[in-house]
Coordinates of C-alpha atoms and ligand atoms in Angstrom, one line a residue:
M1 CA -87.0 -10.3 -37.5
M2 CA -87.3 -11.6 -34.0
T3 CA -84.8 -14.3 -32.9
V4 CA -86.2 -17.4 -31.3
P5 CA -84.3 -19.1 -28.5
L6 CA -82.1 -21.9 -29.9
D7 CA -82.7 -24.3 -27.0
R8 CA -85.0 -27.3 -26.9
S9 CA -86.8 -26.1 -23.8
Y10 CA -88.3 -23.3 -25.9
A11 CA -89.8 -25.9 -28.3
D12 CA -91.1 -27.7 -25.2
Q13 CA -92.7 -24.5 -24.0
L14 CA -94.4 -24.0 -27.4
D15 CA -95.7 -27.5 -27.3
A16 CA -97.0 -27.1 -23.7
A17 CA -99.0 -24.0 -24.9
D18 CA -100.4 -25.8 -28.0
D19 CA -104.0 -26.7 -27.6
L20 CA -103.9 -29.0 -30.6
A21 CA -101.0 -31.1 -29.2
G22 CA -103.4 -33.8 -28.0
M23 CA -104.6 -34.5 -31.5
Q24 CA -101.4 -36.5 -32.3
Q25 CA -102.9 -39.3 -30.0
A26 CA -105.5 -39.9 -32.7
F27 CA -102.8 -41.3 -35.0
V28 CA -100.9 -44.5 -35.0
N29 CA -97.2 -43.9 -34.2
L30 CA -95.1 -47.0 -33.9
E31 CA -91.8 -45.2 -33.9
P32 CA -92.1 -42.3 -31.4
D33 CA -88.4 -41.3 -32.0
M34 CA -88.8 -40.9 -35.8
I35 CA -89.5 -37.3 -36.9
Y36 CA -92.1 -37.6 -39.6
L37 CA -92.1 -34.5 -41.9
D38 CA -93.7 -36.0 -44.9
G39 CA -97.4 -35.6 -44.0
N40 CA -97.7 -33.3 -47.0
S41 CA -97.0 -36.3 -49.2
L42 CA -98.5 -39.2 -47.3
G43 CA -100.5 -38.5 -44.1
R44 CA -100.3 -40.7 -41.0
L45 CA -102.7 -43.5 -40.3
P46 CA -105.6 -42.3 -38.0
R47 CA -106.3 -44.9 -35.3
A48 CA -110.0 -44.8 -36.2
A49 CA -109.1 -46.0 -39.7
V50 CA -107.6 -49.2 -38.2
D51 CA -111.0 -50.1 -36.6
L52 CA -112.9 -49.1 -39.7
A53 CA -110.7 -51.2 -41.9
D54 CA -111.3 -54.2 -39.7
D55 CA -115.1 -53.6 -39.9
L56 CA -115.0 -52.9 -43.6
V57 CA -113.2 -56.2 -44.4
R58 CA -114.6 -58.6 -41.9
R59 CA -118.2 -57.4 -41.5
Q60 CA -119.1 -55.1 -44.4
W61 CA -117.4 -57.2 -47.1
G62 CA -117.1 -60.6 -45.4
E63 CA -120.6 -60.8 -43.9
R64 CA -122.8 -58.2 -45.7
L65 CA -121.4 -59.0 -49.1
I66 CA -123.6 -57.5 -51.9
R67 CA -126.1 -56.1 -49.4
G68 CA -123.4 -53.5 -48.5
W69 CA -124.3 -51.4 -51.6
N70 CA -127.7 -50.6 -50.1
E71 CA -126.2 -50.2 -46.6
G72 CA -124.1 -47.1 -47.3
W73 CA -121.6 -48.0 -50.1
F74 CA -123.5 -46.5 -52.9
D75 CA -123.8 -43.1 -51.3
L76 CA -120.2 -42.9 -50.1
P77 CA -118.8 -40.7 -52.9
E78 CA -121.3 -38.0 -52.1
R79 CA -121.4 -38.5 -48.3
I80 CA -117.6 -38.1 -47.9
G81 CA -117.6 -35.4 -50.6
A82 CA -120.1 -33.4 -48.5
K83 CA -117.7 -33.5 -45.6
I84 CA -114.7 -32.4 -47.7
A85 CA -117.0 -29.6 -49.0
R86 CA -117.0 -28.1 -45.5
L87 CA -113.2 -27.8 -45.6
I88 CA -113.1 -26.0 -48.9
G89 CA -116.0 -23.5 -48.8
A90 CA -118.3 -25.5 -51.1
A91 CA -122.0 -26.7 -50.8
P92 CA -122.5 -30.3 -49.9
D93 CA -123.7 -31.2 -53.4
E94 CA -120.7 -29.6 -55.1
V95 CA -118.0 -32.1 -54.2
I96 CA -117.7 -35.8 -54.9
V97 CA -115.0 -38.4 -54.3
A98 CA -113.8 -40.4 -57.3
D99 CA -110.8 -41.7 -59.2
S100 CA -107.4 -40.1 -58.7
T101 CA -106.5 -36.4 -58.8
S102 CA -105.0 -36.9 -62.3
V103 CA -108.0 -38.6 -63.7
N104 CA -110.4 -36.0 -62.2
L105 CA -108.3 -33.2 -63.7
F106 CA -108.5 -34.9 -67.1
K107 CA -112.3 -35.1 -66.8
L108 CA -112.7 -31.5 -65.8
V109 CA -110.2 -30.1 -68.4
V110 CA -112.0 -31.9 -71.2
A111 CA -115.4 -30.8 -69.9
A112 CA -114.2 -27.2 -69.5
L113 CA -112.6 -27.0 -73.0
R114 CA -115.8 -28.4 -74.6
A115 CA -117.9 -25.8 -72.8
Q116 CA -115.5 -23.0 -74.1
R117 CA -115.6 -23.8 -77.8
G118 CA -113.7 -21.3 -79.9
R119 CA -111.2 -20.4 -77.2
M120 CA -107.9 -22.0 -77.7
R121 CA -105.6 -21.0 -74.9
I122 CA -104.9 -22.9 -71.6
I123 CA -102.8 -21.1 -69.0
S124 CA -100.8 -22.7 -66.3
D125 CA -97.3 -22.3 -64.7
D126 CA -94.0 -24.1 -64.4
L127 CA -94.5 -24.6 -60.7
N128 CA -97.5 -26.8 -61.3
F129 CA -97.2 -30.5 -60.5
P130 CA -95.9 -32.3 -63.6
S131 CA -98.8 -34.8 -63.7
D132 CA -101.2 -31.8 -64.1
L133 CA -99.1 -30.5 -67.1
Y134 CA -99.0 -34.0 -68.6
I135 CA -102.8 -34.3 -68.4
L136 CA -103.1 -30.9 -70.2
Q137 CA -100.7 -32.1 -72.9
G138 CA -102.6 -35.4 -73.3
V139 CA -105.9 -33.6 -73.6
V140 CA -104.7 -31.2 -76.2
D141 CA -103.3 -34.1 -78.2
L142 CA -106.5 -36.1 -77.8
L143 CA -108.9 -33.3 -78.8
G144 CA -106.7 -32.4 -81.8
S145 CA -108.4 -29.0 -82.1
G146 CA -105.3 -26.9 -81.9
H147 CA -105.4 -25.8 -78.3
E148 CA -102.2 -24.2 -77.0
I149 CA -100.8 -24.4 -73.5
A150 CA -99.3 -21.1 -72.3
L151 CA -96.9 -21.7 -69.4
A152 CA -96.0 -18.8 -67.1
Y153 CA -92.5 -19.1 -65.7
S154 CA -91.6 -18.2 -62.2
A155 CA -88.6 -15.8 -62.0
D156 CA -87.1 -17.4 -58.9
G157 CA -88.7 -20.9 -58.8
I158 CA -90.3 -20.0 -55.5
H159 CA -93.0 -17.4 -56.1
G160 CA -95.8 -17.9 -58.6
P161 CA -95.5 -15.8 -61.7
V162 CA -98.7 -13.8 -61.0
E163 CA -97.9 -10.8 -63.3
T164 CA -97.1 -13.1 -66.3
I165 CA -100.4 -15.1 -65.7
L166 CA -102.3 -11.8 -65.7
S167 CA -100.6 -10.7 -68.9
L168 CA -101.4 -14.1 -70.7
L169 CA -105.1 -14.0 -69.9
D170 CA -107.0 -12.8 -73.0
H171 CA -110.3 -13.4 -74.8
N172 CA -108.9 -16.5 -76.4
T173 CA -108.3 -18.1 -73.0
A174 CA -110.5 -21.1 -72.3
L175 CA -109.0 -22.1 -69.0
L176 CA -106.6 -21.1 -66.2
T177 CA -105.4 -24.0 -64.1
L178 CA -103.0 -23.8 -61.2
S179 CA -102.0 -25.6 -58.0
H180 CA -103.4 -23.5 -55.1
V181 CA -100.2 -24.4 -53.2
T182 CA -97.2 -25.3 -55.4
F183 CA -95.6 -28.7 -54.6
K184 CA -92.0 -27.7 -54.4
S185 CA -91.8 -24.2 -52.9
G186 CA -95.2 -24.2 -51.2
F187 CA -96.2 -20.9 -52.8
L188 CA -99.8 -20.1 -52.0
Y189 CA -101.7 -18.3 -54.8
D190 CA -104.4 -15.7 -54.2
M191 CA -107.2 -17.8 -55.5
K192 CA -109.9 -15.2 -55.4
A193 CA -107.9 -12.5 -57.3
L194 CA -106.8 -14.8 -60.0
T195 CA -110.2 -16.4 -60.4
A196 CA -111.7 -12.9 -60.8
A197 CA -109.0 -12.0 -63.4
A198 CA -109.8 -15.1 -65.4
H199 CA -113.6 -14.4 -65.2
A200 CA -113.0 -10.9 -66.5
V201 CA -111.9 -12.3 -69.8
G202 CA -114.5 -15.1 -69.8
A203 CA -112.0 -17.9 -68.9
L204 CA -112.9 -20.8 -66.6
T205 CA -110.6 -21.9 -63.7
I206 CA -109.6 -25.3 -62.3
W207 CA -107.7 -25.2 -59.0
D208 CA -105.7 -28.2 -57.8
L209 CA -106.1 -28.2 -54.0
S210 CA -103.8 -31.2 -53.4
H211 CA -101.3 -29.3 -51.3
S212 CA -103.8 -26.9 -49.6
V213 CA -106.8 -29.0 -48.6
G214 CA -106.6 -29.8 -44.9
A215 CA -103.8 -27.3 -44.4
V216 CA -105.1 -23.9 -45.6
P217 CA -108.6 -22.4 -45.3
I218 CA -110.2 -22.5 -48.7
D219 CA -113.3 -20.7 -49.8
L220 CA -114.2 -21.9 -53.3
N221 CA -117.7 -20.4 -53.3
G222 CA -116.5 -17.1 -51.9
S223 CA -113.7 -17.0 -54.5
G224 CA -116.2 -17.7 -57.3
V225 CA -114.1 -20.8 -58.4
D226 CA -115.6 -22.9 -61.2
L227 CA -113.9 -26.2 -60.9
A228 CA -111.4 -27.9 -58.5
V229 CA -109.7 -31.2 -57.8
G230 CA -107.7 -32.4 -54.8
C231 CA -105.9 -35.3 -53.2
C232 CA -107.0 -37.2 -50.1
Y233 CA -103.8 -39.0 -49.1
K234 CA -101.8 -35.9 -48.2
Y235 CA -103.1 -33.5 -45.4
L236 CA -106.4 -35.4 -45.3
N237 CA -104.7 -38.6 -44.1
G238 CA -106.8 -40.9 -46.3
G239 CA -104.2 -43.6 -47.0
P240 CA -101.8 -44.3 -49.9
G241 CA -103.6 -44.0 -53.3
A242 CA -106.9 -43.0 -51.7
P243 CA -109.4 -41.7 -54.2
A244 CA -109.5 -38.0 -54.9
F245 CA -112.3 -35.4 -55.0
L246 CA -113.6 -33.0 -57.6
Y247 CA -115.7 -29.9 -57.2
I248 CA -118.0 -28.4 -59.8
R249 CA -119.9 -25.2 -59.0
R250 CA -123.6 -26.0 -58.9
D251 CA -124.6 -23.8 -61.8
L252 CA -122.1 -25.5 -64.1
Q253 CA -123.0 -29.1 -63.2
E254 CA -125.7 -29.6 -65.8
R255 CA -123.7 -27.8 -68.5
L256 CA -120.6 -30.0 -68.2
I257 CA -120.2 -33.4 -69.8
N258 CA -118.1 -36.1 -68.3
P259 CA -115.8 -37.4 -71.0
I260 CA -115.4 -40.8 -69.3
S261 CA -119.1 -41.6 -69.4
G262 CA -119.6 -44.8 -67.4
W263 CA -122.6 -46.5 -65.8
M264 CA -122.0 -45.0 -62.4
G265 CA -122.9 -41.6 -63.9
Q266 CA -125.9 -42.9 -65.7
R267 CA -129.5 -42.0 -64.8
D268 CA -131.4 -45.0 -63.4
L269 CA -128.3 -47.1 -63.9
F270 CA -130.1 -50.4 -63.1
N271 CA -132.4 -49.9 -66.1
F272 CA -129.3 -50.8 -68.1
D273 CA -130.4 -48.6 -71.0
L274 CA -128.2 -48.9 -74.1
D275 CA -127.8 -45.1 -74.5
Y276 CA -125.9 -42.9 -72.1
A277 CA -128.0 -40.3 -70.3
P278 CA -126.2 -38.6 -67.4
T279 CA -127.9 -38.5 -64.0
A280 CA -128.7 -35.2 -62.3
G281 CA -126.1 -33.5 -60.1
L282 CA -122.5 -34.4 -59.5
R283 CA -122.9 -38.2 -59.8
R284 CA -122.7 -37.7 -63.5
F285 CA -118.9 -37.2 -63.0
L286 CA -118.5 -40.7 -61.6
T287 CA -117.4 -43.4 -64.1
G288 CA -117.1 -46.9 -62.7
T289 CA -117.6 -48.7 -59.4
P290 CA -115.8 -46.9 -56.6
P291 CA -113.0 -48.7 -54.6
I292 CA -115.1 -48.9 -51.5
M293 CA -112.4 -50.0 -49.1
S294 CA -110.0 -47.1 -49.8
L295 CA -112.9 -44.7 -50.3
A296 CA -114.4 -45.4 -47.0
L297 CA -111.0 -45.1 -45.2
I298 CA -110.8 -41.4 -46.2
E299 CA -113.5 -40.5 -43.7
P300 CA -111.6 -40.8 -40.4
G301 CA -108.9 -38.4 -41.5
V302 CA -111.4 -35.8 -42.8
D303 CA -113.3 -36.1 -39.4
L304 CA -110.1 -35.3 -37.5
I305 CA -109.5 -32.2 -39.6
L306 CA -113.1 -31.1 -39.1
A307 CA -112.8 -31.7 -35.3
A308 CA -109.5 -29.7 -35.1
G309 CA -110.9 -26.8 -37.2
I310 CA -109.1 -25.6 -40.3
E311 CA -108.6 -22.0 -38.8
R312 CA -106.8 -23.4 -35.8
L313 CA -104.8 -25.8 -37.9
R314 CA -103.7 -22.9 -40.1
A315 CA -102.7 -20.8 -37.1
K316 CA -100.6 -23.6 -35.8
S317 CA -99.1 -24.3 -39.2
I318 CA -98.0 -20.6 -39.6
A319 CA -96.5 -20.6 -36.1
Q320 CA -94.6 -23.8 -36.9
T321 CA -93.3 -22.8 -40.3
E322 CA -92.3 -19.4 -38.9
Y323 CA -90.5 -21.2 -36.1
L324 CA -88.7 -23.5 -38.6
I325 CA -87.7 -20.6 -40.8
E326 CA -86.3 -18.6 -37.8
L327 CA -84.3 -21.7 -36.7
W328 CA -83.1 -22.0 -40.4
Q329 CA -81.9 -18.4 -40.4
Q330 CA -79.8 -18.8 -37.2
R331 CA -78.7 -22.4 -37.4
L332 CA -78.8 -23.6 -41.1
A333 CA -78.2 -20.6 -43.3
P334 CA -74.6 -20.4 -42.1
L335 CA -74.2 -24.1 -43.2
G336 CA -75.2 -23.4 -46.8
Y337 CA -79.0 -24.0 -46.6
T338 CA -81.2 -21.7 -48.6
L339 CA -84.9 -21.0 -48.0
N340 CA -86.7 -22.2 -51.2
S341 CA -90.1 -21.2 -49.9
P342 CA -91.8 -17.8 -49.6
R343 CA -90.8 -15.8 -46.5
D344 CA -94.2 -14.3 -46.2
P345 CA -96.5 -16.7 -44.3
A346 CA -99.6 -15.3 -46.1
R347 CA -98.1 -16.6 -49.4
R348 CA -96.9 -20.0 -48.0
G349 CA -98.7 -23.3 -47.5
S350 CA -97.8 -25.8 -44.8
H351 CA -94.5 -27.1 -46.1
V352 CA -91.0 -25.5 -46.2
S353 CA -88.4 -26.4 -48.7
L354 CA -84.7 -25.9 -47.8
G355 CA -82.1 -26.0 -50.6
H356 CA -78.6 -27.3 -50.3
P357 CA -76.1 -28.3 -53.0
A358 CA -75.8 -31.7 -51.3
G359 CA -79.6 -31.9 -50.9
L360 CA -80.3 -35.5 -52.0
G361 CA -77.4 -36.8 -49.9
I362 CA -78.6 -34.9 -46.9
D363 CA -82.1 -36.2 -47.4
L364 CA -80.8 -39.8 -47.5
A365 CA -78.6 -39.3 -44.5
L366 CA -81.6 -38.0 -42.5
I367 CA -83.7 -41.0 -43.5
N368 CA -81.1 -43.7 -43.1
E369 CA -79.0 -42.5 -40.2
L370 CA -80.7 -39.6 -38.4
N371 CA -84.3 -40.8 -38.0
V372 CA -85.9 -37.9 -39.8
L373 CA -88.3 -38.4 -42.7
P374 CA -88.6 -35.4 -45.1
D375 CA -88.7 -35.9 -48.8
F376 CA -86.7 -34.6 -51.7
R377 CA -87.6 -32.7 -54.9
A378 CA -85.0 -32.0 -57.5
P379 CA -82.8 -30.2 -58.0
D380 CA -82.0 -29.4 -54.4
N381 CA -85.2 -29.2 -52.3
I382 CA -85.4 -30.9 -48.9
R383 CA -89.2 -30.6 -48.3
L384 CA -90.2 -30.4 -44.7
G385 CA -94.0 -31.0 -44.4
I386 CA -95.6 -29.4 -41.3
T387 CA -98.8 -31.3 -40.4
P388 CA -100.2 -29.4 -37.4
L389 CA -102.4 -32.4 -36.4
Y390 CA -99.4 -34.3 -35.4
T391 CA -96.2 -32.3 -35.9
S392 CA -94.8 -30.9 -32.6
F393 CA -92.5 -27.9 -32.1
R394 CA -90.0 -30.4 -30.7
D395 CA -90.1 -32.4 -33.9
I396 CA -89.1 -29.2 -35.8
Y397 CA -86.4 -28.4 -33.3
I398 CA -84.8 -31.8 -33.6
A399 CA -85.1 -31.9 -37.4
V400 CA -83.2 -28.6 -37.6
E401 CA -80.5 -30.0 -35.3
R402 CA -80.1 -33.1 -37.5
L403 CA -80.1 -31.0 -40.7
A404 CA -77.2 -29.2 -39.1
Q405 CA -75.5 -32.4 -38.1
A406 CA -75.8 -33.9 -41.5
V407 CA -73.7 -31.1 -43.0
I408 CA -71.3 -30.6 -40.1
E409 CA -70.4 -34.3 -40.0
Q410 CA -70.6 -34.5 -43.8
R411 CA -73.0 -37.4 -43.6
Y412 CA -74.2 -36.8 -47.2
L413 CA -70.9 -37.9 -48.7
K414 CA -71.9 -41.5 -48.5
Y415 CA -75.0 -41.0 -50.6
Q416 CA -73.7 -39.1 -53.6
S417 CA -74.4 -41.7 -56.3
N418 CA -77.5 -43.9 -55.5
R419 CA -80.8 -42.3 -56.1
P420 CA -83.8 -44.3 -54.8
T421 CA -86.9 -44.9 -56.9
V422 CA -89.2 -42.8 -54.7
T423 CA -87.7 -39.7 -53.1
Ligands
LIG501 C1 -100.2 -35.0 -55.1 C2 -100.7 -34.3 -56.3 C3 -101.4 -35.0 -57.3 C4 -101.5 -36.4 -57.2 O1 -102.1 -37.0 -58.3 P1 -102.4 -38.5 -58.4 O2 -103.3 -38.6 -59.5 O3 -103.0 -38.9 -57.0 O4 -101.2 -39.3 -58.6 C5 -101.8 -34.2 -58.4 N1 -101.7 -32.9 -58.4 C6 -101.0 -32.2 -57.5 C7 -100.8 -30.7 -57.6 C8 -100.5 -32.9 -56.4 O5 -99.8 -32.2 -55.4

């Protein structure tokens, strides 16, 4: 492995050569000295969203009132969905924005299981986001048809258990569902290969793109993916609790039934018919009235990703995670930090987890004393989110220095007992 220079001027050189460096100006930054490494959990606020929020509240809501529905609100789920489609290799009419990731997953899991009658197995892994597993458990309980969830376990907690997943796939498998990038270690699955393996036994796939959309190039159509969901408040910078999106491949759209059949998915909804009849296309997977304020505010963040270009963002993300890992090796490994993410950039998303026995204490010392904001995922992962739209090489350099400082000065000792609600 090459060794990178350990001085700050090298980070400054990398920033000077970075043609995406100017993009950080597009975001609100009220604390220039704070190193924000949590864009994988809650993206920064785009400046354009501030103006849009003002227009939404004062003019669109305050002045236009109910007329707003015919002046753009009604079509927003599809219009923003079509923009997200460009980031994930889907056709414009295959993506719609609605509800939360968890609720969208519920809808798609139920729809997929109903379309796969007679097949009883659902496959996932132990690296998946717990909410996704809770949704699966809830659906199995609700349907009461005897479905079984077969979980594949990662051998090291870092790499996805690909071989086990392949061995679990059989003709009784209804569904394979995984996070494309896993939330703790940042492992990146080979979507195309696993989708092909699932299809070979007649199983459907649902990919959760929450930790990959906006960070990693995704080709849902090229990978033959059936169904997908994803989050808009992480790398897409859509704002806390922004609605999520769902994808249904076009040829499946008329076959699948939305289990939460509400009036927003009804054909000719203003006829107020007493019997549900789903409308054509993806709108049938809407349920109730969309939260227009938070839905509309997703668009500025998506526009910034489209403007930067996902291939350029990925190239910078790999350069930055590699830089971070090389600094870890030289500076942090001797202090007891372990690399809890894949070493191979081709198998890694855009965040890097470092483990340390005093992980939570270090995380709290960074936040409270050292002006670095990562997050923490039990048992020992300090997650460092690289968001190439606004993370600089200098940010990474300083974060590594402070990670070292937290251990050398034993700053974690103070925080051994009090765990905050949100880590
Ligand atoms: C962030 C994330 C979610 C978020 O779900 P919500 O319904 O928005 O709370 C779901 N799944 C994965 C894999 C995630 O990373």
